[in-house]
Tab-separated table of C-alpha atoms and ligand atoms in Angstrom:
chain	number	residue	atom	x	y	z
C	1	UNK	CA	0.000	0.000	0.000
C	2	UNK	CA	1.222	3.532	-0.800
C	3	UNK	CA	0.448	5.778	2.184
C	4	UNK	CA	0.681	9.562	2.031
C	5	UNK	CA	1.786	11.194	5.276
C	6	UNK	CA	1.481	14.952	5.702
C	7	UNK	CA	3.293	16.283	8.761
C	8	UNK	CA	2.562	19.594	10.466
C	9	UNK	CA	4.100	21.370	13.449
C	10	UNK	CA	6.924	19.196	14.717
C	11	UNK	CA	7.325	17.484	11.331
C	12	UNK	CA	11.037	18.214	11.614
C	13	UNK	CA	11.097	15.791	14.523
C	14	UNK	CA	9.730	13.070	12.259
C	15	UNK	CA	12.794	11.103	11.311
C	16	UNK	CA	11.837	8.455	8.792
C	17	UNK	CA	15.236	6.845	9.205
C	18	UNK	CA	14.752	6.264	12.904
C	19	UNK	CA	17.002	3.455	13.975
C	20	UNK	CA	15.841	1.137	11.260
C	21	UNK	CA	18.326	2.334	8.636
C	22	UNK	CA	15.684	2.129	5.920
C	23	UNK	CA	16.459	3.653	2.556
C	24	UNK	CA	14.991	7.120	2.103
C	25	UNK	CA	14.538	8.636	-1.329
C	26	UNK	CA	13.443	12.090	-2.384
C	27	UNK	CA	11.261	12.512	-5.447
C	28	UNK	CA	10.043	15.725	-7.056
C	29	UNK	CA	6.531	15.756	-8.443
C	30	UNK	CA	5.510	18.533	-10.815
C	31	UNK	CA	1.856	19.486	-10.489
C	32	UNK	CA	-0.313	21.993	-12.318
C	33	UNK	CA	-0.872	23.907	-9.067
C	34	UNK	CA	2.605	25.209	-8.271
C	35	UNK	CA	5.592	26.486	-10.214
C	36	UNK	CA	8.004	24.400	-8.170
C	37	UNK	CA	7.706	20.640	-7.889
C	38	UNK	CA	6.553	19.176	-4.588
C	39	UNK	CA	9.370	17.337	-2.836
C	40	UNK	CA	8.246	14.035	-1.359
C	41	UNK	CA	10.398	11.905	0.915
C	42	UNK	CA	9.713	8.206	0.467
C	43	UNK	CA	10.621	5.148	2.468
C	44	UNK	CA	9.505	1.595	3.021
C	45	UNK	CA	7.978	0.584	6.381
C	46	UNK	CA	6.573	-2.840	7.194
C	47	UNK	CA	5.754	-3.552	3.574
C	48	UNK	CA	4.165	-0.142	2.958
C	49	UNK	CA	5.552	2.674	0.871
C	50	UNK	CA	5.331	5.912	2.891
C	51	UNK	CA	5.328	9.219	0.964
C	52	UNK	CA	5.939	12.121	3.308
C	53	UNK	CA	5.348	15.856	2.792
C	54	UNK	CA	6.197	18.392	5.521
C	55	UNK	CA	3.129	20.625	5.206
C	56	UNK	CA	4.927	23.851	6.151
C	57	UNK	CA	7.899	23.222	3.845
C	58	UNK	CA	11.354	21.846	4.518
C	59	UNK	CA	12.188	24.670	6.943
C	60	UNK	CA	8.717	24.905	8.510
C	61	UNK	CA	8.419	28.477	7.202
C	62	UNK	CA	5.117	28.353	5.274
C	63	UNK	CA	2.235	29.655	7.421
C	64	UNK	CA	-1.058	27.711	7.437
C	65	UNK	CA	-2.861	30.149	5.117
C	66	UNK	CA	-0.038	30.035	2.534
C	67	UNK	CA	0.379	26.256	2.333
C	68	UNK	CA	-0.257	25.044	-1.219
C	69	UNK	CA	-2.730	22.341	-0.197
C	70	UNK	CA	-3.784	21.647	-3.777
C	71	UNK	CA	-0.224	20.991	-4.916
C	72	UNK	CA	0.351	18.631	-1.959
C	73	UNK	CA	-2.782	16.560	-2.552
C	74	UNK	CA	-2.231	16.568	-6.332
C	75	UNK	CA	1.390	15.430	-5.873
C	76	UNK	CA	0.371	12.557	-3.600
C	77	UNK	CA	-2.384	11.519	-6.001
C	78	UNK	CA	-0.018	11.666	-8.994
C	79	UNK	CA	2.554	9.645	-7.017
C	80	UNK	CA	-0.017	6.883	-6.600
C	81	UNK	CA	-0.876	7.066	-2.885
C	82	UNK	CA	-4.010	5.191	-1.930
C	83	UNK	CA	-4.742	6.965	1.343
C	84	UNK	CA	-3.499	9.891	3.389
C	85	UNK	CA	-2.718	10.211	7.080
C	86	UNK	CA	-2.430	13.821	8.224
C	87	UNK	CA	-0.577	14.812	11.373
C	88	UNK	CA	-1.901	18.044	12.875
C	89	UNK	CA	-1.076	19.988	16.005
C	90	UNK	CA	-4.177	21.268	17.783
C	91	UNK	CA	-5.271	23.057	20.922
C	92	UNK	CA	-7.719	21.262	23.203
C	93	UNK	CA	-11.079	22.946	23.846
C	94	UNK	CA	-13.248	20.303	25.531
C	95	UNK	CA	-12.492	17.302	27.741
C	96	UNK	CA	-13.552	15.097	24.803
C	97	UNK	CA	-10.866	16.763	22.700
C	98	UNK	CA	-8.207	15.527	25.088
C	99	UNK	CA	-5.506	16.983	27.317
C	100	UNK	CA	-2.099	18.195	26.124
C	101	UNK	CA	0.170	15.264	25.340
C	102	UNK	CA	-2.661	13.057	24.047
C	103	UNK	CA	-3.935	12.349	20.549
C	104	UNK	CA	-7.358	12.925	19.011
C	105	UNK	CA	-8.671	11.279	15.878
C	106	UNK	CA	-11.395	13.729	14.787
C	107	UNK	CA	-14.429	12.535	12.875
C	108	UNK	CA	-15.658	15.985	11.811
C	109	UNK	CA	-14.363	19.467	11.202
C	110	UNK	CA	-15.706	22.964	10.694
C	111	UNK	CA	-13.845	25.148	8.216
C	112	UNK	CA	-13.524	28.767	9.418
C	113	UNK	CA	-10.722	29.592	6.966
C	114	UNK	CA	-10.956	32.020	4.062
C	115	UNK	CA	-9.054	32.908	0.913
C	116	UNK	CA	-7.375	29.513	0.553
C	117	UNK	CA	-7.400	27.588	-2.731
C	118	UNK	CA	-9.787	24.938	-1.523
C	119	UNK	CA	-10.977	23.051	-4.594
C	120	UNK	CA	-9.767	21.386	-7.786
C	121	UNK	CA	-13.108	22.408	-9.334
C	122	UNK	CA	-12.525	26.163	-9.413
C	123	UNK	CA	-13.848	26.678	-12.928
C	124	UNK	CA	-10.447	27.772	-14.240
C	125	UNK	CA	-7.929	24.980	-14.018
C	126	UNK	CA	-10.407	22.138	-14.336
C	127	UNK	CA	-8.585	20.652	-17.318
C	128	UNK	CA	-5.912	19.675	-14.774
C	129	UNK	CA	-8.388	17.392	-13.042
C	130	UNK	CA	-7.683	14.871	-15.797
C	131	UNK	CA	-4.033	14.652	-14.617
C	132	UNK	CA	-5.428	13.420	-11.330
C	133	UNK	CA	-7.792	10.948	-12.955
C	134	UNK	CA	-10.769	13.145	-12.019
C	135	UNK	CA	-13.702	14.371	-14.023
C	136	UNK	CA	-13.126	17.676	-15.781
C	137	UNK	CA	-16.728	18.694	-15.204
C	138	UNK	CA	-17.783	20.325	-11.945
C	139	UNK	CA	-18.274	17.859	-9.081
C	140	UNK	CA	-19.918	18.627	-5.732
C	141	UNK	CA	-18.107	16.098	-3.560
C	142	UNK	CA	-20.011	14.795	-0.530
C	143	UNK	CA	-18.408	15.598	2.816
C	144	UNK	CA	-20.991	14.177	5.181
C	145	UNK	CA	-18.286	12.037	6.796
C	146	UNK	CA	-15.136	13.909	5.839
C	147	UNK	CA	-12.628	11.700	7.664
C	148	UNK	CA	-12.366	8.084	6.587
C	149	UNK	CA	-13.928	5.690	9.113
C	150	UNK	CA	-11.781	2.634	8.307
C	151	UNK	CA	-8.555	4.608	8.426
C	152	UNK	CA	-9.637	6.321	11.653
C	153	UNK	CA	-10.349	3.025	13.334
C	154	UNK	CA	-6.978	1.604	12.196
C	155	UNK	CA	-5.246	4.666	13.691
C	156	UNK	CA	-7.247	4.379	16.885
C	157	UNK	CA	-6.296	0.721	17.208
C	158	UNK	CA	-2.653	1.619	16.598
C	159	UNK	CA	-2.698	4.281	19.322
C	160	UNK	CA	-4.296	1.813	21.737
C	161	UNK	CA	-1.687	-0.832	20.817
C	162	UNK	CA	1.056	1.730	21.415
C	163	UNK	CA	-0.488	2.507	24.822
C	164	UNK	CA	-1.090	6.156	23.979
C	165	UNK	CA	-3.928	8.286	25.332
C	166	UNK	CA	-6.289	8.907	22.455
C	167	UNK	CA	-9.746	10.416	21.920
C	168	UNK	CA	-11.669	8.376	19.388
C	169	UNK	CA	-13.709	11.213	17.886
C	170	UNK	CA	-14.305	14.928	17.991
C	171	UNK	CA	-14.863	17.985	15.875
C	172	UNK	CA	-11.858	20.052	14.839
C	173	UNK	CA	-12.261	23.782	14.234
C	174	UNK	CA	-9.971	24.957	11.462
C	175	UNK	CA	-8.949	28.585	11.946
C	176	UNK	CA	-7.134	30.857	9.531
C	177	UNK	CA	-4.134	31.683	11.696
C	178	UNK	CA	-1.325	32.279	11.964
C	179	UNK	CA	-2.353	34.184	15.072
C	180	UNK	CA	-3.824	32.118	17.862
C	181	UNK	CA	-7.422	32.611	18.967
C	182	UNK	CA	-8.932	34.977	21.498
C	183	UNK	CA	-10.604	33.405	24.528
C	184	UNK	CA	-13.948	34.645	23.152
C	185	UNK	CA	-13.326	32.900	19.829
C	186	UNK	CA	-12.613	29.655	21.681
C	187	UNK	CA	-15.871	30.069	23.655
C	188	UNK	CA	-17.713	30.485	20.341
C	189	UNK	CA	-15.995	27.425	18.865
C	190	UNK	CA	-17.097	25.386	21.865
C	191	UNK	CA	-20.680	26.602	21.395
C	192	UNK	CA	-20.357	25.525	17.756
C	193	UNK	CA	-19.533	22.009	18.954
C	194	UNK	CA	-15.765	22.000	18.409
C	195	UNK	CA	-13.495	19.892	20.627
C	196	UNK	CA	-10.086	20.878	19.284
C	197	UNK	CA	-8.748	23.744	17.203
C	198	UNK	CA	-6.069	23.773	14.530
C	199	UNK	CA	-5.224	25.642	11.342
C	200	UNK	CA	-4.588	23.086	8.621
C	201	UNK	CA	-7.190	20.299	8.395
C	202	UNK	CA	-9.051	22.419	5.837
C	203	UNK	CA	-8.864	22.678	2.932
C	204	UNK	CA	-6.592	19.603	2.988
C	205	UNK	CA	-9.317	17.087	3.905
C	206	UNK	CA	-11.774	18.472	1.325
C	207	UNK	CA	-9.174	18.362	-1.437
C	208	UNK	CA	-8.375	14.746	-0.534
C	209	UNK	CA	-12.112	14.010	-0.793
C	210	UNK	CA	-12.206	15.636	-4.238
C	211	UNK	CA	-9.166	13.584	-5.255
C	212	UNK	CA	-10.971	10.411	-4.135
C	213	UNK	CA	-8.364	9.620	-1.466
C	214	UNK	CA	-9.402	8.243	1.936
C	215	UNK	CA	-8.010	10.725	4.461
C	216	UNK	CA	-7.801	10.774	8.261
C	217	UNK	CA	-6.055	12.998	10.751
C	218	UNK	CA	-4.170	12.201	13.938
C	219	UNK	CA	-4.202	15.390	15.926
C	220	UNK	CA	-1.630	15.869	18.657
C	221	UNK	CA	-3.062	18.075	21.410
C	222	UNK	CA	-0.109	20.372	22.109
C	223	UNK	CA	-1.803	22.984	24.290
C	224	UNK	CA	-5.028	23.975	25.974
C	225	UNK	CA	-6.842	26.401	23.666
C	226	UNK	CA	-6.719	30.118	24.481
C	227	UNK	CA	-8.113	30.811	27.940
C	228	UNK	CA	-8.487	27.112	28.763
C	229	UNK	CA	-5.173	26.362	30.532
C	230	UNK	CA	-5.538	25.404	34.193
C	231	UNK	CA	-4.871	28.177	36.709
C	232	UNK	CA	-1.944	27.403	39.002
C	233	UNK	CA	-1.597	28.122	42.730
C	234	UNK	CA	-0.469	31.675	41.984
C	235	UNK	CA	-3.476	32.389	39.798
C	236	UNK	CA	-1.403	32.148	36.598
C	237	UNK	CA	-2.119	30.306	33.370
C	238	UNK	CA	0.693	28.880	31.253
C	239	UNK	CA	0.942	30.744	27.947
C	240	UNK	CA	0.265	28.751	24.771
C	241	UNK	CA	3.919	29.039	23.759
C	242	UNK	CA	5.087	27.668	27.097
C	243	UNK	CA	2.723	24.748	26.552
C	244	UNK	CA	3.982	24.183	23.001
C	245	UNK	CA	7.556	23.994	24.309
C	246	UNK	CA	6.390	21.337	26.703
C	247	UNK	CA	4.138	19.235	24.489
C	248	UNK	CA	5.099	19.330	20.781
C	249	UNK	CA	7.955	16.840	21.144
C	250	UNK	CA	5.858	14.587	23.411
C	251	UNK	CA	3.027	14.522	20.872
C	252	UNK	CA	5.397	13.775	18.015
C	253	UNK	CA	6.728	10.814	19.978
C	254	UNK	CA	3.145	9.555	20.403
C	255	UNK	CA	2.571	10.015	16.678
C	256	UNK	CA	5.713	8.096	15.816
C	257	UNK	CA	4.778	5.200	18.075
C	258	UNK	CA	1.268	5.237	16.639
C	259	UNK	CA	2.425	5.243	13.030
C	260	UNK	CA	4.861	2.422	13.815
C	261	UNK	CA	2.133	0.384	15.481
C	262	UNK	CA	-0.176	1.074	12.537
C	263	UNK	CA	2.432	-0.167	10.086
C	264	UNK	CA	3.390	-3.135	12.208
C	265	UNK	CA	-0.156	-4.331	12.600
C	266	UNK	CA	-0.386	-4.294	8.833
C	267	UNK	CA	-4.098	-4.526	9.416
C	268	UNK	CA	-5.099	-4.746	5.795
C	269	UNK	CA	-6.969	-1.469	6.294
C	270	UNK	CA	-3.693	0.358	6.085
Q	301	LIG	N1	-5.122	27.078	18.022
Q	301	LIG	C1	-4.984	26.928	16.689
Q	301	LIG	N2	-4.090	26.122	16.145
Q	301	LIG	C2	-3.311	25.411	16.958
Q	301	LIG	C3	-3.393	25.530	18.353
Q	301	LIG	C4	-4.353	26.408	18.921
Q	301	LIG	O1	-4.492	26.567	20.145
Q	301	LIG	N3	-2.455	24.702	18.885
Q	301	LIG	C5	-1.836	24.100	17.829
Q	301	LIG	N4	-2.346	24.517	16.662
């Protein structure tokens, strides 16, 4: 199976080589959606071919609203991946969303972003849909269940096997960024039914749906959302950046164990 892996914050900590000494190759895929080719790092793990894209670029410099999501999904599709696992850093809003240092496998999201290229069917470049094996006529892709159930349950099983705290479902709010939210915005997101908040699940998941690729997200909860950190004995709340310093590496370790367990189980779903 060819598995696309898109890494977010902390992707630099994702070392495909690990200790296994597997052979890593870099390939460049030219798409119709970017001048430069997309660089994909590929390696073999437990009989699967993993094709990895660091979402924010090789130096983690591309902000969430400037990521070329279309080029990434197109490149993975052109490279022959059959499903995509996205790694996303999120802030926790509700108890169901999970505490910092745990993982959440959302089943829904709400897209609050704007101005991002969010579709292959934009009326202008639709001839390029053929490169992706898609119809060149306008399609309204269903997004009732935007995150693939079989892939989600395989990831959940992997997290359980790896002994990692994981929330099995939840709704992810996708904010424009790059600034973090106000406490009032987080209160509104909770009223909207959101459990965690990030900046990158959309339009990535919708583009994967348009490309016909099963897609699921493992979200690492790296902080309590704005205004939600516990108050310490001196009446202080940790800032979000202090929390990120504490939790990003821990979450990446959980993600690595989970992806290893997922590969090792070789469940047939993956
Ligand atoms: N808000 C939005 N995006 C995020 C957060 C957050 O609190 N943490 C990690 N990504």
